[in-house]
Short mmCIF file of C-alpha atoms in Angstrom, two decimals:
data_model
loop_
_atom_site.label_atom_id
_atom_site.label_comp_id
_atom_site.label_asym_id
_atom_site.label_seq_id
_atom_site.Cartn_x
_atom_site.Cartn_y
_atom_site.Cartn_z
CA MET A 1248 -7.42 125.73 107.66
CA GLY A 1249 -6.65 126.47 111.30
CA ARG A 1250 -4.41 129.24 112.56
CA ALA A 1251 -1.77 126.74 113.72
CA ARG A 1252 -1.56 125.19 110.28
CA ARG A 1253 -1.18 128.60 108.62
CA GLY A 1254 1.59 129.42 111.06
CA ALA A 1255 3.37 126.17 110.18
CA ILE A 1256 3.26 127.07 106.49
CA VAL A 1257 4.75 130.52 107.11
CA ALA A 1258 7.44 129.05 109.35
CA ALA A 1259 8.35 126.46 106.71
CA VAL A 1260 9.00 129.31 104.29
CA LEU A 1261 10.69 131.84 106.58
CA ILE A 1262 13.01 129.58 108.59
CA PRO A 1263 15.01 128.41 105.54
CA ALA A 1264 15.27 132.04 104.43
CA VAL A 1265 16.88 132.95 107.75
CA LEU A 1266 19.21 129.94 107.64
CA ALA A 1267 20.25 130.86 104.09
CA THR A 1268 21.74 134.12 105.30
CA VAL A 1269 24.42 132.24 107.25
CA PRO A 1270 27.71 132.54 105.31
CA ALA A 1271 28.84 129.35 103.64
CA THR A 1272 32.10 127.89 104.93
CA ALA A 1273 32.70 125.42 102.09
CA LEU A 1274 36.07 125.76 100.39
CA ALA A 1275 35.90 127.35 96.92
CA SER A 1276 38.54 127.53 94.21
CA SER A 1277 37.97 131.22 93.42
CA ALA A 1278 36.09 134.27 94.65
CA THR A 1279 33.68 133.86 91.74
CA ASP A 1280 33.04 130.20 92.47
CA GLN A 1281 32.44 130.99 96.15
CA LEU A 1282 29.78 133.60 95.35
CA ILE A 1283 27.95 131.39 92.86
CA SER A 1284 28.08 128.28 95.05
CA ARG A 1285 26.81 130.18 98.08
CA LEU A 1286 23.87 131.57 96.09
CA ASN A 1287 23.01 128.07 94.85
CA ARG A 1288 23.00 126.76 98.42
CA GLN A 1289 20.86 129.64 99.64
CA LEU A 1290 18.30 129.03 96.92
CA LEU A 1291 18.37 125.32 97.71
CA TYR A 1292 17.55 126.07 101.35
CA ILE A 1293 14.43 127.82 100.10
CA ALA A 1294 13.42 125.40 97.36
CA VAL A 1295 13.67 122.11 99.25
CA PRO A 1296 11.33 122.95 102.19
CA ILE A 1297 8.78 124.50 99.82
CA ALA A 1298 8.88 121.45 97.55
CA VAL A 1299 8.49 119.12 100.54
CA LEU A 1300 5.59 121.19 101.91
CA VAL A 1301 3.75 121.26 98.58
CA GLU A 1302 4.19 117.53 98.02
CA ALA A 1303 3.05 116.78 101.58
CA ILE A 1304 -0.10 118.84 101.12
CA LEU A 1305 -0.75 117.17 97.77
CA ILE A 1306 -0.34 113.65 99.19
CA TYR A 1307 -2.53 114.52 102.19
CA THR A 1308 -5.24 115.93 99.94
CA ILE A 1309 -5.24 112.87 97.67
CA TRP A 1310 -5.50 110.55 100.66
CA ARG A 1311 -8.01 112.65 102.63
CA PHE A 1312 -10.48 113.00 99.77
CA ARG A 1313 -9.85 109.71 97.97
CA ASP A 1314 -13.46 108.53 98.51
CA ASN A 1315 -15.16 111.86 97.91
CA ASP A 1316 -17.49 111.15 95.00
CA ASP A 1317 -19.54 114.27 95.58
CA PRO A 1318 -17.10 117.21 95.95
CA LYS A 1319 -18.45 120.55 97.08
CA PRO A 1320 -17.44 123.95 95.63
CA THR A 1321 -14.45 125.52 97.37
CA ARG A 1322 -15.42 128.35 99.67
CA GLU A 1323 -13.47 131.61 99.68
CA ASN A 1324 -10.80 131.77 102.38
CA ARG A 1325 -9.44 135.29 102.46
CA GLN A 1326 -6.97 134.61 105.27
CA LEU A 1327 -5.45 131.68 103.41
CA GLU A 1328 -5.11 133.73 100.21
CA ILE A 1329 -3.39 136.57 102.09
CA THR A 1330 -1.08 134.08 103.84
CA TRP A 1331 0.21 132.40 100.69
CA THR A 1332 0.44 135.73 98.84
CA VAL A 1333 2.60 137.26 101.58
CA ALA A 1334 4.72 134.11 101.90
CA THR A 1335 5.31 134.01 98.14
CA ALA A 1336 6.22 137.71 98.10
CA LEU A 1337 8.76 137.18 100.89
CA VAL A 1338 10.35 134.24 99.08
CA LEU A 1339 10.59 136.20 95.82
CA LEU A 1340 12.01 139.20 97.67
CA PHE A 1341 14.74 137.06 99.21
CA VAL A 1342 15.56 135.30 95.92
CA GLY A 1343 15.73 138.59 94.04
CA THR A 1344 17.87 140.32 96.67
CA ALA A 1345 20.31 137.41 97.03
CA SER A 1346 20.63 137.01 93.25
CA PHE A 1347 21.16 140.72 92.65
CA HIS A 1348 23.83 140.85 95.36
CA VAL A 1349 25.80 138.11 93.57
CA LEU A 1350 25.23 139.33 90.02
CA ALA A 1351 26.32 142.85 90.95
CA ASP A 1352 29.59 141.66 92.46
CA PRO A 1353 32.63 142.54 90.29
CA ALA A 1354 33.89 138.96 90.58
CA VAL A 1355 30.76 137.70 88.78
CA SER A 1356 29.68 140.42 86.35
CA THR A 1357 32.34 142.77 85.01
CA ILE A 1358 32.15 144.77 81.79
CA SER A 1359 35.21 146.71 80.71
CA ASP A 1360 33.32 149.63 79.19
CA SER A 1361 30.67 150.02 81.89
CA PRO A 1362 29.73 153.52 83.16
CA HIS A 1363 31.01 152.58 86.62
CA GLY A 1364 34.66 152.95 85.72
CA GLU A 1365 35.75 149.39 85.01
CA PRO A 1366 39.40 149.64 83.95
CA GLU A 1367 40.39 149.11 80.33
CA PRO A 1368 43.31 146.80 79.45
CA GLY A 1369 46.50 148.24 80.91
CA GLU A 1370 44.69 150.12 83.69
CA VAL A 1371 44.57 147.48 86.41
CA PRO A 1372 45.80 147.95 89.99
CA GLU A 1373 49.54 147.56 90.49
CA ASP A 1374 49.20 144.50 92.73
CA ALA A 1375 46.88 142.67 90.31
CA VAL A 1376 47.79 140.27 87.51
CA GLU A 1377 46.74 141.33 84.01
CA VAL A 1378 46.29 138.72 81.30
CA ASN A 1379 44.95 139.29 77.79
CA VAL A 1380 43.39 136.08 76.48
CA THR A 1381 42.82 135.90 72.73
CA ALA A 1382 40.70 133.13 71.25
CA GLU A 1383 40.90 132.06 67.64
CA GLN A 1384 40.00 128.98 65.63
CA TRP A 1385 40.89 126.84 67.53
CA ALA A 1386 43.25 127.85 70.30
CA PHE A 1387 43.78 130.31 73.15
CA THR A 1388 46.74 132.68 73.51
CA ALA A 1389 47.55 134.41 76.80
CA ASP A 1390 49.60 137.60 76.88
CA TYR A 1391 50.98 139.05 80.12
CA PRO A 1392 51.62 142.69 79.03
CA ASN A 1393 53.30 143.75 82.27
CA GLU A 1394 55.64 140.76 82.25
CA GLY A 1395 56.60 140.55 78.57
CA VAL A 1396 55.38 136.96 78.36
CA THR A 1397 53.08 135.29 75.83
CA THR A 1398 52.02 131.64 75.80
CA ASN A 1399 49.62 129.52 73.79
CA GLU A 1400 49.82 126.63 76.23
CA THR A 1401 48.67 126.47 79.86
CA ILE A 1402 47.68 129.82 81.40
CA VAL A 1403 49.53 130.12 84.71
CA LEU A 1404 48.14 132.40 87.43
CA PRO A 1405 49.15 133.04 91.05
CA ALA A 1406 46.93 132.19 93.99
CA ASN A 1407 45.60 134.84 96.38
CA ARG A 1408 46.06 137.76 93.99
CA THR A 1409 43.42 139.64 92.05
CA VAL A 1410 43.38 138.64 88.39
CA TYR A 1411 42.16 140.86 85.55
CA MET A 1412 41.63 138.71 82.46
CA TYR A 1413 40.62 140.54 79.29
CA VAL A 1414 39.03 138.20 76.77
CA THR A 1415 38.75 138.88 73.03
CA SER A 1416 38.66 137.00 69.71
CA GLU A 1417 40.56 137.19 66.44
CA ASP A 1418 37.85 135.75 64.21
CA VAL A 1419 34.43 134.48 65.39
CA ILE A 1420 32.66 134.48 68.73
CA HIS A 1421 34.24 132.11 71.23
CA SER A 1422 33.82 131.70 74.98
CA VAL A 1423 36.27 131.19 77.84
CA HIS A 1424 34.72 128.76 80.31
CA VAL A 1425 36.43 127.30 83.38
CA PRO A 1426 33.66 125.46 85.29
CA ASP A 1427 35.73 124.53 88.35
CA LEU A 1428 36.64 128.20 88.89
CA GLY A 1429 33.16 129.52 88.15
CA LEU A 1430 34.47 131.60 85.23
CA LYS A 1431 32.72 132.18 81.90
CA GLN A 1432 33.07 135.07 79.47
CA ASP A 1433 32.36 135.51 75.76
CA ALA A 1434 35.24 136.30 73.42
CA VAL A 1435 33.93 138.74 70.81
CA PRO A 1436 36.00 140.22 67.96
CA GLY A 1437 36.83 143.87 68.60
CA GLU A 1438 35.81 143.75 72.28
CA ALA A 1439 37.75 143.21 75.51
CA ASN A 1440 35.43 141.54 78.01
CA LEU A 1441 36.74 141.54 81.55
CA VAL A 1442 36.90 138.59 83.93
CA ARG A 1443 37.95 139.67 87.42
CA THR A 1444 38.48 137.18 90.23
CA GLU A 1445 40.84 135.93 92.92
CA LEU A 1446 42.02 132.33 92.86
CA SER A 1447 42.38 130.58 96.20
CA GLU A 1448 43.11 126.91 95.46
CA THR A 1449 46.24 125.79 93.61
CA GLY A 1450 45.81 123.16 90.92
CA GLU A 1451 45.07 122.76 87.22
CA TYR A 1452 41.62 123.56 85.85
CA ARG A 1453 40.26 122.70 82.41
CA LEU A 1454 39.41 125.61 80.12
CA TYR A 1455 36.81 125.08 77.39
CA CYS A 1456 35.39 127.09 74.53
CA ALA A 1457 31.68 127.15 75.37
CA GLU A 1458 30.51 128.75 72.11
CA LEU A 1459 30.11 126.68 68.93
CA CYS A 1460 32.80 128.21 66.74
CA GLY A 1461 33.39 125.82 63.85
CA THR A 1462 34.50 122.31 62.98
CA GLY A 1463 37.40 122.38 65.47
CA HIS A 1464 35.25 123.49 68.41
CA PRO A 1465 35.40 120.15 70.33
CA GLU A 1466 39.22 120.29 70.35
CA MET A 1467 39.42 123.93 71.49
CA LEU A 1468 40.72 123.12 74.96
CA SER A 1469 43.30 124.59 77.29
CA SER A 1470 43.84 124.84 81.04
CA ILE A 1471 44.55 127.29 83.83
CA ARG A 1472 47.18 126.32 86.38
CA VAL A 1473 47.01 128.10 89.73
CA VAL A 1474 50.31 128.13 91.60
CA ASP A 1475 51.81 129.90 94.59
CA GLU A 1476 53.62 133.22 94.17
CA SER A 1477 57.15 131.82 94.09
CA GLU A 1478 56.28 129.22 91.46
CA TYR A 1479 54.52 131.88 89.40
CA ASP A 1480 57.63 134.10 89.46
CA ALA A 1481 59.82 131.13 88.48
CA TRP A 1482 57.48 130.32 85.58
CA LEU A 1483 57.67 133.91 84.33
CA ASP A 1484 61.48 133.78 84.47
CA ASP A 1485 61.49 130.52 82.52
CA GLN A 1486 59.18 131.99 79.88
CA ARG A 1487 61.37 135.10 79.50
CA SER A 1488 64.60 133.11 79.22
CA GLY A 1489 62.98 130.76 76.71
CA SER A 1490 61.79 133.69 74.59
CA ASP A 1491 65.23 135.32 74.71
CA GLY A 1492 66.90 132.08 73.73
CA SER A 1493 64.56 131.63 70.77
CA ALA A 1494 65.19 135.18 69.58
CA SER A 1495 68.98 134.75 69.88
CA ASN A 1496 68.93 131.49 67.90
CA GLU A 1497 66.82 133.04 65.15
CA SER A 1498 69.23 135.98 64.90
CA THR A 1499 72.27 133.68 64.70
CA ALA A 1500 70.70 131.57 61.98
CA SER A 1501 69.84 134.69 59.98
CA ASN A 1502 73.46 136.01 60.17
CA GLU A 1503 74.90 132.68 59.08
CA SER A 1504 72.67 132.57 56.03
#
């Protein structure tokens, strides 16, 4: 193999790696989704040129030696071996570094009892939204401890604010999975697993249980609705007034009896 051809192989590997470092500008629905989507695109920039190069070499080899009925033993080519070893090492180095950067981000991997000081429930920043999500067979309940609101229907969250969502279970292992937001966290009895993110796009997103949890697992569905700040405050007010009204009616009925 000539020097020019070896240089073309190295360029085919290194150029996509350089292009992959350019920040992605595609709109994402959450900080978590943005990080994961950008990593997927970066890895795609690496994988596609390598796949095309390998297939091109394979097709060329099949065509070039299609009539070779007397193949000769392959001679050692130390330069070629060094070239593909270095190129492979560079690709693996990039993939490992890019993946670690995403996996180490708090918006992707957060553990409430980690040695790095992840806050426990009730210890979130003042400007963040805290929600305790409890899974049980076969429903989700969301409690907003700082707002005095609890709902077992749609989970409403404000856009452009940091969200701390603590996930746990009352019975068996469940999982909170919102694919369109890039969120997934196991709900384990006796544990509070943290999901930390920032939501950027308003809308309603389907929430699934992604862990087989019993006969009602297929129907264990809910949703997260992302709204602007004013709508979020209005929803909290409606929930509080509804709770107060329910409590007042129950008290009146009890006195009459």
